[in-house]
Short mmCIF file of C-alpha atoms and ligand atoms in Angstrom, two decimals:
data_model
loop_
_atom_site.label_atom_id
_atom_site.label_comp_id
_atom_site.label_asym_id
_atom_site.label_seq_id
_atom_site.Cartn_x
_atom_site.Cartn_y
_atom_site.Cartn_z
CA MET A 1 -8.05 12.48 -18.05
CA LYS A 2 -8.27 12.13 -14.45
CA TYR A 3 -5.51 10.33 -12.11
CA VAL A 4 -5.43 8.21 -8.96
CA ALA A 5 -1.71 8.40 -6.96
CA VAL A 6 -0.36 4.97 -5.57
CA ILE A 7 1.70 5.40 -2.49
CA GLY A 8 3.95 2.60 -0.26
CA LEU A 9 6.12 3.48 2.24
CA GLU A 10 9.50 2.18 3.44
CA VAL A 11 9.78 3.58 7.04
CA HIS A 12 13.07 3.01 8.62
CA ALA A 13 12.57 3.26 12.55
CA GLN A 14 16.13 3.12 15.13
CA LEU A 15 15.53 1.11 18.17
CA LEU A 16 16.26 2.33 21.91
CA THR A 17 18.81 -0.24 22.75
CA HIS A 18 21.37 0.51 24.96
CA SER A 19 24.24 -1.36 22.68
CA LYS A 20 24.33 -1.81 18.98
CA LEU A 21 22.67 -4.25 17.16
CA PHE A 22 25.98 -6.49 16.60
CA CYS A 23 28.60 -5.27 19.15
CA GLY A 24 28.46 -3.93 22.71
CA CYS A 25 28.72 -0.27 21.54
CA PRO A 26 26.57 2.13 22.81
CA ALA A 27 23.70 3.03 20.27
CA ARG A 28 22.99 6.88 21.74
CA PHE A 29 23.07 9.61 19.07
CA GLY A 30 25.30 12.73 19.65
CA ALA A 31 28.39 11.15 20.75
CA ALA A 32 31.61 12.93 19.54
CA PRO A 33 32.71 11.38 16.11
CA ASN A 34 33.72 8.10 16.06
CA THR A 35 33.83 7.55 19.75
CA GLN A 36 31.08 4.65 19.68
CA VAL A 37 32.73 1.90 17.67
CA CYS A 38 34.75 -1.16 18.10
CA PRO A 39 36.06 -4.03 15.39
CA VAL A 40 32.95 -5.32 15.08
CA CYS A 41 31.04 -2.20 13.90
CA LEU A 42 33.64 -0.97 12.11
CA GLY A 43 33.98 -3.84 9.89
CA MET A 44 37.36 -5.31 10.57
CA PRO A 45 38.54 -8.78 9.06
CA GLY A 46 37.41 -11.84 11.72
CA VAL A 47 35.37 -10.25 14.07
CA LEU A 48 31.88 -12.08 14.96
CA PRO A 49 28.41 -10.38 15.39
CA VAL A 50 26.74 -11.16 18.11
CA LEU A 51 22.78 -10.56 18.46
CA ASN A 52 21.56 -8.11 20.67
CA GLY A 53 18.21 -9.70 22.07
CA LYS A 54 16.71 -6.46 23.23
CA ALA A 55 16.53 -5.45 19.57
CA VAL A 56 14.93 -8.60 18.44
CA GLU A 57 12.13 -8.06 21.46
CA TYR A 58 11.64 -4.57 20.43
CA ALA A 59 11.13 -5.61 16.64
CA VAL A 60 8.70 -8.04 17.99
CA MET A 61 6.80 -6.19 19.98
CA MET A 62 6.40 -3.07 17.03
CA ALA A 63 5.30 -6.37 14.89
CA LEU A 64 2.79 -7.38 17.16
CA ALA A 65 1.12 -4.05 17.32
CA VAL A 66 0.34 -3.31 14.31
CA ASN A 67 -1.16 -7.30 13.82
CA CYS A 68 1.86 -9.07 11.79
CA LYS A 69 2.54 -12.51 12.10
CA ILE A 70 5.85 -13.51 13.60
CA ASN A 71 7.61 -15.82 11.40
CA PRO A 72 9.15 -18.37 14.09
CA ARG A 73 12.43 -18.60 11.77
CA SER A 74 13.76 -15.72 10.13
CA VAL A 75 17.43 -15.08 8.53
CA PHE A 76 19.79 -12.58 8.32
CA ALA A 77 21.53 -11.95 5.27
CA ARG A 78 24.05 -9.94 3.54
CA LYS A 79 23.59 -7.10 1.33
CA ASN A 80 26.69 -5.89 -0.68
CA TYR A 81 27.48 -2.37 -1.68
CA PHE A 82 30.36 0.13 -1.16
CA TYR A 83 29.81 3.15 0.41
CA PRO A 84 32.20 5.13 2.97
CA ASP A 85 30.25 4.83 5.50
CA LEU A 86 29.61 0.97 5.70
CA PRO A 87 33.27 0.13 6.30
CA LYS A 88 32.35 -3.69 6.18
CA GLY A 89 31.27 -3.50 2.30
CA TYR A 90 28.23 -4.69 3.18
CA GLN A 91 24.80 -4.20 5.54
CA ILE A 92 23.34 -7.33 7.77
CA SER A 93 19.71 -7.12 7.33
CA GLN A 94 17.08 -9.47 6.45
CA TYR A 95 15.61 -10.44 3.10
CA SER A 96 13.65 -13.64 1.83
CA GLU A 97 13.30 -14.74 4.95
CA PRO A 98 11.79 -11.53 7.30
CA LEU A 99 11.40 -11.18 10.99
CA ALA A 100 7.23 -10.79 10.52
CA GLU A 101 4.66 -10.13 7.52
CA HIS A 102 1.02 -9.48 6.76
CA GLY A 103 0.29 -6.90 9.06
CA SER A 104 -1.87 -3.96 9.00
CA ILE A 105 -3.39 -0.72 10.89
CA GLU A 106 -5.77 1.68 10.82
CA ILE A 107 -5.89 5.11 9.46
CA ASP A 108 -8.20 8.20 9.71
CA VAL A 109 -8.34 10.77 7.07
CA ASN A 110 -10.79 13.33 6.45
CA GLY A 111 -13.30 11.41 8.85
CA GLU A 112 -12.82 8.25 7.12
CA ARG A 113 -11.35 5.18 8.54
CA LYS A 114 -8.99 2.99 6.48
CA LYS A 115 -6.91 0.05 7.03
CA ILE A 116 -3.57 0.06 5.42
CA GLY A 117 -1.80 -3.30 4.83
CA ILE A 118 1.98 -4.02 6.51
CA THR A 119 4.38 -6.17 3.98
CA ARG A 120 6.70 -6.93 5.88
CA ILE A 121 9.18 -5.84 9.18
CA HIS A 122 12.34 -6.84 9.23
CA MET A 123 15.67 -6.07 11.21
CA GLU A 124 18.97 -4.52 9.89
CA GLU A 125 21.87 -2.55 11.13
CA ASP A 126 22.18 1.25 10.31
CA ALA A 127 25.19 2.48 8.29
CA GLY A 128 27.38 5.43 9.43
CA LYS A 129 27.02 8.44 8.27
CA LEU A 130 28.41 11.21 6.09
CA LEU A 131 28.66 14.81 7.22
CA HIS A 132 29.68 17.20 3.72
CA GLY A 133 31.68 20.08 4.03
CA GLU A 134 31.68 20.78 7.26
CA THR A 135 35.09 22.62 8.16
CA MET A 136 35.54 26.05 8.17
CA GLU A 137 38.21 26.23 5.05
CA ASP A 138 36.64 23.77 3.20
CA GLU A 139 33.49 22.62 1.54
CA ALA A 140 35.43 19.83 -0.69
CA PHE A 141 35.78 18.06 2.51
CA SER A 142 33.24 14.89 3.69
CA PHE A 143 33.78 13.29 6.92
CA VAL A 144 32.78 9.88 8.44
CA ASP A 145 31.00 9.45 11.58
CA LEU A 146 30.95 5.76 12.36
CA ASN A 147 28.88 5.82 15.59
CA ARG A 148 25.82 5.08 13.55
CA THR A 149 26.94 1.97 12.01
CA GLY A 150 25.43 -0.79 13.68
CA VAL A 151 22.87 0.78 15.60
CA PRO A 152 19.50 -1.28 15.35
CA LEU A 153 16.62 -0.34 12.65
CA ILE A 154 13.58 -2.24 12.10
CA GLU A 155 12.28 -1.61 8.24
CA ILE A 156 8.55 -1.37 8.18
CA VAL A 157 7.34 -1.73 4.13
CA SER A 158 3.69 -0.67 3.39
CA GLU A 159 1.58 -2.02 0.61
CA PRO A 160 0.84 0.15 -1.92
CA ASP A 161 -2.67 0.89 -0.35
CA MET A 162 -2.06 4.98 0.16
CA ARG A 163 -4.18 7.18 -2.59
CA SER A 164 -2.98 10.44 -1.12
CA ALA A 165 -0.01 12.17 0.67
CA GLU A 166 -2.65 12.64 3.58
CA GLU A 167 -3.01 9.16 3.73
CA ALA A 168 0.47 8.96 3.50
CA GLN A 169 1.29 11.29 6.08
CA ALA A 170 -1.38 9.71 8.41
CA TYR A 171 0.11 6.11 8.20
CA LEU A 172 3.57 7.62 8.83
CA LYS A 173 2.15 9.76 12.01
CA ALA A 174 0.48 6.25 12.92
CA LEU A 175 3.12 4.11 13.08
CA ARG A 176 5.60 6.76 15.12
CA ASP A 177 2.98 7.13 17.71
CA ILE A 178 3.06 3.41 18.26
CA LEU A 179 6.71 3.11 17.99
CA VAL A 180 6.56 6.42 20.38
CA TYR A 181 4.01 4.50 23.13
CA LEU A 182 6.00 1.29 23.00
CA LYS A 183 9.29 3.24 23.71
CA ILE A 184 11.57 1.59 21.72
CA CYS A 185 11.63 4.33 19.42
CA ASP A 186 12.25 8.01 19.87
CA GLY A 187 10.90 9.17 16.52
CA ASN A 188 12.68 12.12 15.66
CA MET A 189 12.73 12.40 12.32
CA GLU A 190 15.14 15.65 12.49
CA GLU A 191 17.68 13.56 14.05
CA GLY A 192 17.53 10.33 11.56
CA SER A 193 15.91 7.62 13.78
CA PHE A 194 12.69 7.59 12.37
CA ARG A 195 12.83 7.71 7.82
CA CYS A 196 10.87 7.43 5.21
CA ASP A 197 10.63 6.54 1.65
CA ALA A 198 8.21 7.16 -0.37
CA ASN A 199 7.08 5.02 -3.70
CA VAL A 200 4.66 6.90 -5.70
CA SER A 201 2.92 6.40 -8.66
CA ILE A 202 -0.32 6.92 -10.82
CA MET A 203 -2.74 5.37 -13.05
CA PRO A 204 -5.86 6.50 -14.71
CA GLU A 205 -9.04 7.02 -12.52
CA GLY A 206 -10.77 3.72 -13.11
CA SER A 207 -7.78 1.65 -13.75
CA SER A 208 -6.28 -1.56 -11.10
CA LYS A 209 -3.12 -1.71 -12.92
CA PHE A 210 -0.34 0.68 -11.26
CA GLY A 211 1.57 2.53 -13.12
CA THR A 212 5.68 2.75 -12.78
CA LYS A 213 6.67 4.15 -9.57
CA ALA A 214 9.60 6.51 -8.30
CA GLU A 215 10.94 6.14 -5.09
CA LEU A 216 11.35 9.39 -3.12
CA LYS A 217 14.12 9.99 -0.79
CA ASN A 218 15.46 12.17 1.91
CA MET A 219 12.39 13.73 3.67
CA ASN A 220 12.94 14.70 7.21
CA SER A 221 10.15 15.86 8.66
CA PHE A 222 6.01 15.15 8.26
CA LYS A 223 5.68 18.43 6.31
CA TYR A 224 8.36 17.23 3.36
CA VAL A 225 6.97 13.86 3.43
CA LYS A 226 3.54 15.45 2.56
CA GLU A 227 5.06 17.92 -0.07
CA ALA A 228 7.52 16.05 -1.70
CA ILE A 229 4.81 13.35 -2.63
CA GLU A 230 2.52 15.95 -3.50
CA TYR A 231 4.87 17.52 -6.07
CA GLU A 232 5.99 14.51 -7.34
CA ILE A 233 1.96 13.35 -7.87
CA ARG A 234 1.95 16.42 -9.91
CA ARG A 235 5.35 15.76 -11.88
CA GLN A 236 4.53 12.73 -12.85
CA ILE A 237 0.69 13.91 -14.04
CA ASP A 238 2.39 16.43 -16.00
CA THR A 239 4.65 13.96 -17.94
CA ILE A 240 2.11 11.86 -18.61
CA GLU A 241 -0.24 14.74 -20.06
CA SER A 242 2.46 15.91 -21.91
CA GLY A 243 3.04 12.86 -23.93
CA GLY A 244 6.28 11.41 -21.91
CA LYS A 245 6.38 8.34 -19.52
CA VAL A 246 7.53 8.19 -15.50
CA ILE A 247 10.40 5.92 -15.58
CA GLN A 248 11.54 4.02 -12.21
CA GLU A 249 14.12 5.65 -10.12
CA THR A 250 15.46 7.09 -7.22
CA ARG A 251 14.53 10.64 -6.43
CA LEU A 252 15.75 13.21 -3.84
CA PHE A 253 13.36 15.66 -2.07
CA ASP A 254 14.82 19.32 -1.87
CA ALA A 255 12.95 20.98 0.78
CA SER A 256 14.41 24.66 -0.37
CA ALA A 257 13.29 24.14 -3.60
CA GLY A 258 10.27 21.98 -2.93
CA VAL A 259 10.68 19.82 -5.82
CA THR A 260 11.81 16.14 -6.23
CA ALA A 261 15.32 15.48 -8.85
CA PRO A 262 16.90 12.60 -10.28
CA MET A 263 19.64 10.50 -8.03
CA ARG A 264 19.36 7.37 -9.64
CA SER A 265 17.56 5.28 -12.78
CA LYS A 266 16.84 1.49 -12.95
CA GLU A 267 20.28 1.40 -14.94
CA GLU A 268 22.26 2.12 -12.03
CA ALA A 269 19.77 0.38 -9.34
CA HIS A 270 21.82 -1.86 -7.15
CA ASP A 271 22.41 -5.59 -7.31
CA TYR A 272 22.99 -5.91 -3.71
CA ARG A 273 23.69 -10.08 -4.27
CA TYR A 274 21.67 -11.23 -1.00
CA PHE A 275 23.08 -14.06 0.58
CA PRO A 276 22.35 -15.41 3.91
CA GLU A 277 25.15 -14.18 6.73
CA PRO A 278 26.93 -16.73 7.18
CA ASP A 279 28.27 -15.73 10.78
CA LEU A 280 24.83 -15.62 12.11
CA LEU A 281 22.49 -18.60 12.90
CA PRO A 282 18.91 -18.61 11.69
CA LEU A 283 16.51 -16.41 14.05
CA TYR A 284 14.34 -18.65 16.29
CA VAL A 285 11.43 -16.60 18.03
CA GLU A 286 9.67 -18.65 20.21
CA ASP A 287 5.88 -18.87 21.04
CA LYS A 288 7.03 -18.58 24.25
CA LEU A 289 8.45 -15.04 24.12
CA VAL A 290 6.34 -13.85 21.42
CA ASP A 291 3.09 -14.47 23.91
CA LYS A 292 5.06 -12.37 26.73
CA LEU A 293 5.28 -10.15 24.87
CA ARG A 294 2.19 -9.43 23.53
CA SER A 295 0.68 -9.42 27.22
CA GLU A 296 3.03 -6.97 27.71
CA LEU A 297 1.74 -4.50 25.13
CA PRO A 298 0.59 -1.39 26.46
CA GLU A 299 -2.81 0.29 25.17
CA LEU A 300 -1.73 1.65 22.18
CA PRO A 301 -2.76 5.11 20.64
CA ARG A 302 -5.78 4.31 18.69
CA ALA A 303 -7.40 2.41 21.16
CA LYS A 304 -6.71 4.89 24.05
CA ARG A 305 -8.20 7.59 21.82
CA GLU A 306 -11.09 5.32 21.51
CA ARG A 307 -11.52 4.69 24.76
CA PHE A 308 -10.94 8.21 25.92
CA MET A 309 -14.01 9.19 23.89
CA GLY A 310 -16.31 6.33 25.30
CA GLU A 311 -15.33 6.31 28.92
CA TYR A 312 -15.05 10.25 29.27
CA GLY A 313 -17.56 11.53 26.70
CA ILE A 314 -15.01 13.84 25.03
CA PRO A 315 -14.62 14.88 22.00
CA ALA A 316 -12.58 13.12 19.08
CA TYR A 317 -10.56 16.08 18.99
CA ASP A 318 -9.92 16.31 22.55
CA ALA A 319 -9.16 12.74 22.40
CA GLY A 320 -6.51 12.79 19.67
CA VAL A 321 -4.74 15.69 21.61
CA LEU A 322 -4.81 14.07 24.86
CA THR A 323 -3.54 10.80 23.85
CA SER A 324 -0.98 12.53 21.75
CA SER A 325 1.45 10.88 24.22
CA ARG A 326 1.46 8.34 27.03
CA GLU A 327 2.23 11.00 29.61
CA LEU A 328 -0.36 13.24 28.46
CA ALA A 329 -3.02 10.94 28.76
CA ASP A 330 -1.77 9.45 32.31
CA TYR A 331 -1.19 12.67 32.91
CA TYR A 332 -5.20 13.88 32.02
CA GLU A 333 -6.42 10.46 33.52
CA ALA A 334 -4.79 11.66 37.11
CA VAL A 335 -6.78 14.95 36.47
CA VAL A 336 -10.25 13.73 35.68
CA ARG A 337 -9.69 11.37 38.56
CA ASN A 338 -9.21 13.95 40.85
CA THR A 339 -12.37 16.59 39.47
CA GLY A 340 -14.35 13.82 38.05
CA GLU A 341 -15.02 16.37 35.35
CA PRO A 342 -13.75 15.25 32.28
CA LYS A 343 -14.40 18.11 29.75
CA ILE A 344 -13.44 20.90 32.23
CA SER A 345 -10.32 19.06 32.65
CA SER A 346 -10.02 18.45 29.36
CA ASN A 347 -10.21 22.24 28.65
CA TRP A 348 -7.62 23.31 31.26
CA VAL A 349 -5.23 20.00 30.23
CA MET A 350 -5.49 20.74 26.75
CA GLY A 351 -5.96 24.23 26.64
CA GLU A 352 -4.19 26.31 29.48
CA LEU A 353 -1.38 23.56 30.50
CA LEU A 354 -0.73 22.57 26.66
CA ARG A 355 -0.44 26.53 25.43
CA TYR A 356 2.40 27.24 28.10
CA LEU A 357 4.15 24.16 27.27
CA ASN A 358 3.80 24.53 23.59
CA GLU A 359 5.40 27.88 23.45
CA GLU A 360 7.97 26.60 25.31
CA GLY A 361 8.22 23.22 23.02
CA LYS A 362 8.16 21.47 26.50
CA THR A 363 6.47 18.56 27.10
CA VAL A 364 4.03 17.09 30.34
CA SER A 365 7.16 15.30 31.55
CA GLU A 366 9.06 18.47 32.27
CA CYS A 367 6.12 20.69 33.67
CA GLN A 368 6.22 21.91 36.99
CA VAL A 369 2.33 21.91 37.19
CA SER A 370 1.07 18.48 39.02
CA PRO A 371 -2.05 16.96 38.34
CA GLU A 372 -2.74 17.27 41.91
CA SER A 373 -2.34 21.21 41.99
CA ILE A 374 -4.32 21.89 38.47
CA SER A 375 -7.42 19.50 39.71
CA ASP A 376 -7.44 21.64 42.80
CA LEU A 377 -7.40 24.51 40.45
CA ILE A 378 -10.45 23.39 38.89
CA LYS A 379 -11.96 22.64 42.03
CA MET A 380 -12.00 26.37 43.16
CA ILE A 381 -13.56 27.08 39.96
CA LYS A 382 -16.62 25.07 40.80
CA SER A 383 -17.19 25.99 44.06
CA SER A 384 -16.95 29.59 42.85
CA ALA A 385 -13.86 30.49 45.38
CA ILE A 386 -12.53 32.10 41.93
CA SER A 387 -14.02 32.88 38.77
CA GLY A 388 -12.56 31.39 35.44
CA LYS A 389 -10.63 34.53 34.78
CA MET A 390 -8.98 34.55 38.08
CA ALA A 391 -8.11 30.72 37.55
CA LYS A 392 -5.79 31.65 34.59
CA GLU A 393 -3.96 34.21 35.96
CA VAL A 394 -3.65 31.44 38.67
CA PHE A 395 -2.64 29.22 36.42
CA GLU A 396 0.06 31.23 34.92
CA ASP A 397 1.97 31.66 38.50
CA MET A 398 1.63 27.69 38.73
CA TYR A 399 2.96 27.24 35.80
CA ARG A 400 5.70 29.25 36.39
CA THR A 401 6.64 28.45 39.76
CA GLY A 402 4.81 25.16 40.57
CA LYS A 403 3.33 26.69 43.43
CA PRO A 404 0.16 24.82 44.22
CA PRO A 405 -3.09 27.32 43.89
CA ALA A 406 -4.04 27.52 47.52
CA ALA A 407 -0.68 29.29 47.88
CA ILE A 408 -0.80 31.50 45.14
CA VAL A 409 -4.44 32.43 45.76
CA LYS A 410 -3.46 33.06 49.35
CA GLU A 411 -0.43 35.24 48.33
CA LYS A 412 -1.94 37.30 45.75
CA GLY A 413 -4.97 37.76 47.59
CA ILE A 414 -6.95 36.84 45.65
CA THR A 415 -11.08 36.12 46.44
CA GLN A 416 -13.97 36.71 44.51
CA ILE A 417 -16.75 38.10 45.67
CA SER A 418 -19.18 36.10 46.33
CA ASP A 419 -21.44 37.31 49.06
CA GLU A 420 -25.08 38.74 47.89
CA LYS A 421 -25.15 41.38 50.24
CA GLU A 422 -22.14 42.51 49.56
CA LEU A 423 -22.54 42.31 45.92
CA LYS A 424 -26.04 44.19 45.99
CA GLY A 425 -24.41 47.37 47.56
CA ILE A 426 -21.80 47.91 45.04
CA ILE A 427 -24.10 47.16 42.02
CA GLU A 428 -26.72 49.35 43.63
CA GLU A 429 -24.20 52.56 43.49
CA VAL A 430 -23.22 51.50 40.04
CA ILE A 431 -26.79 51.97 38.80
CA LYS A 432 -27.06 55.05 41.03
CA ALA A 433 -24.19 56.74 39.25
CA ASN A 434 -25.20 56.09 35.82
CA PRO A 435 -28.76 57.66 35.40
CA GLU A 436 -28.48 58.30 31.86
CA ASN A 437 -27.44 54.53 30.87
CA LEU A 438 -30.17 53.11 33.37
CA ALA A 439 -33.22 55.59 31.69
CA ARG A 440 -31.97 54.19 28.16
CA TYR A 441 -31.57 50.49 28.97
CA LYS A 442 -35.08 50.67 30.78
CA ALA A 443 -36.03 52.28 27.19
CA GLY A 444 -35.16 49.17 25.15
CA LYS A 445 -31.49 49.68 24.78
CA ASP A 446 -30.57 46.02 26.05
CA LYS A 447 -27.01 46.05 24.71
CA LEU A 448 -26.45 48.25 27.99
CA PHE A 449 -26.61 45.22 30.11
CA GLY A 450 -22.94 44.55 29.39
CA PHE A 451 -22.31 48.00 30.26
CA PHE A 452 -23.58 47.42 33.75
CA VAL A 453 -21.67 43.98 34.04
CA GLY A 454 -18.49 45.68 33.33
CA GLU A 455 -18.95 48.50 35.51
CA THR A 456 -19.86 45.94 37.86
CA MET A 457 -16.73 44.54 37.59
CA LYS A 458 -14.37 47.65 37.31
CA ALA A 459 -15.75 48.51 40.76
CA THR A 460 -14.68 45.28 42.15
CA ARG A 461 -11.50 45.09 40.79
CA GLY A 462 -12.64 41.99 39.07
CA GLN A 463 -13.09 39.84 42.36
CA ALA A 464 -17.03 39.67 42.09
CA ASN A 465 -18.31 35.91 41.19
CA PRO A 466 -19.68 36.61 37.16
CA GLN A 467 -22.16 34.40 37.43
CA LEU A 468 -23.76 36.13 41.04
CA VAL A 469 -23.30 39.86 39.08
CA ASN A 470 -25.32 38.70 36.37
CA ASN A 471 -28.20 37.39 38.29
CA LEU A 472 -28.41 40.35 40.75
CA LEU A 473 -27.62 43.17 38.08
CA LYS A 474 -30.99 41.32 36.25
CA GLU A 475 -32.87 41.60 39.34
CA LEU A 476 -31.65 45.29 40.02
CA LEU A 477 -32.30 46.53 36.68
CA ALA A 478 -35.68 45.36 36.68
CA LYS A 479 -36.86 47.19 39.61
P1 ADP B 501 11.31 -2.92 -5.15
O1 ADP B 501 11.38 -4.25 -5.56
O2 ADP B 501 11.20 -1.79 -5.90
O3 ADP B 501 11.98 -2.55 -4.10
P2 ADP B 501 8.75 -3.47 -3.66
O4 ADP B 501 7.77 -4.39 -4.39
O5 ADP B 501 9.92 -4.00 -2.78
O6 ADP B 501 9.53 -2.43 -5.06
O7 ADP B 501 8.16 -2.41 -3.04
C1 ADP B 501 9.10 -0.90 -2.70
C2 ADP B 501 7.57 -0.73 -1.68
O8 ADP B 501 7.13 0.33 -3.12
C3 ADP B 501 6.55 -0.87 -1.17
O9 ADP B 501 6.59 -0.02 0.24
C4 ADP B 501 5.33 -1.24 -2.17
O10 ADP B 501 4.33 -1.05 -1.42
C5 ADP B 501 5.79 -0.11 -3.10
N1 ADP B 501 5.07 -0.16 -4.41
C6 ADP B 501 5.25 -1.30 -4.99
N2 ADP B 501 4.73 -0.87 -6.08
C7 ADP B 501 4.29 0.15 -6.22
C8 ADP B 501 3.39 1.32 -7.21
N3 ADP B 501 3.75 0.65 -8.63
N4 ADP B 501 3.08 2.22 -6.94
C9 ADP B 501 3.49 2.73 -5.57
N5 ADP B 501 4.27 2.15 -4.91
C10 ADP B 501 4.57 0.59 -4.63
ZN1 ZN B 502 30.95 -1.93 18.14
MG1 MG B 503 11.98 -3.75 -2.02
#
């Protein structure tokens, strides 16, 4: 029997507002524990939440970017449960009337385009964080850090439209790219500002009736999401093949063991007793605001990628890499404007520049090489002032020092010998010094052409214009 996997994702994204969702505390990550708290986010009795308007705008932006319908009226609801990181005893979320619904995005997997439905996007507050065994002496201690309580989140719930771990990963990446392009979430999975729960089930191939799903939690990288889903699909197939039944439960991914293990079953599942939050009015989002935000949306990753392929004629791979961030895309476009050479510019930005940046884990905004400098370098190659090989050396210095290429070329005394007469003289010397190889070449050993190129380059300490060397050698060896 063959099986098909069915996957739906629930994604939480922290919004990059200055303050929290219902109070004025900073929402910034990484402060000393419990230094960004106040009576509202600590859940003291009698305090009142005040909704952060910026968080609403950010949530609407994301909803628009993934083609959702914005509900003119949505309602905050209390989701009741007890946990040490939730001092109020409930989380303010949205339930039966979310902010937005009925969206979709497109993903590409193995060269095929696929549409993934987005069921809903709602707003909610984050809970605090528990740090287990963080003392030097005793692992039995747990600590509560409430800096995160009340940080604004959106939850993006997908339709069960994905059929493989690759599709789930591509969907997740697409969502994160959009959030980061919109500058409303930093997308950092390790720090937990972008988190994902995966619902996974299997059914026999050809069936249209979904199987029982398990929900996977605790995956804090794209790699783990893929590994956890792949493991879970195999586990469910094995369970059914050996005569068992998949039960509805929540499972945790253990990254070091590469397995998922039960956390709680449906019987222990929470009954959250949702009810409308009495301290907040329903949220009315006016058409005027929606229209304004829609008109201000930046060009999104997918549209940019397709435009790069069409406008610049570069391969899909290049376009994908170059649009991986807005800053990199802007950088590349600045270089193309200067050089008028889309593919060569792509080779330099994607090849050399990114290689150096990736080695140091840096982004293009932290880089000393300006688009003008790299453009100048490309122009120097085009005009044969320096060879491609020299340019790579010059580039390394540009990268380390931030100096423009002309200054480095001058400093290093790099010039390319493009003078025909001068080169001719040098090549004649080289030929004269190697009579045996000349004879063998003339007798048909064509491979020796490379030997003469090498000798000429050696004689000029690599400064000869390679194209010219080729042409002259052909001419002189044929004599
Ligand atoms: P629950 O009520 O258990 O939270 P929902 O219907 O709200 O379930 O769906 C939660 C997530 O699970 C959604 O992303 C949805 O696409 C996904 N999902 C629902 N049914 C299945 C299934 N049979 N297999 C895989 N994913 C599913
Ligand atoms: Zn607060
Ligand atoms: Mg649900």
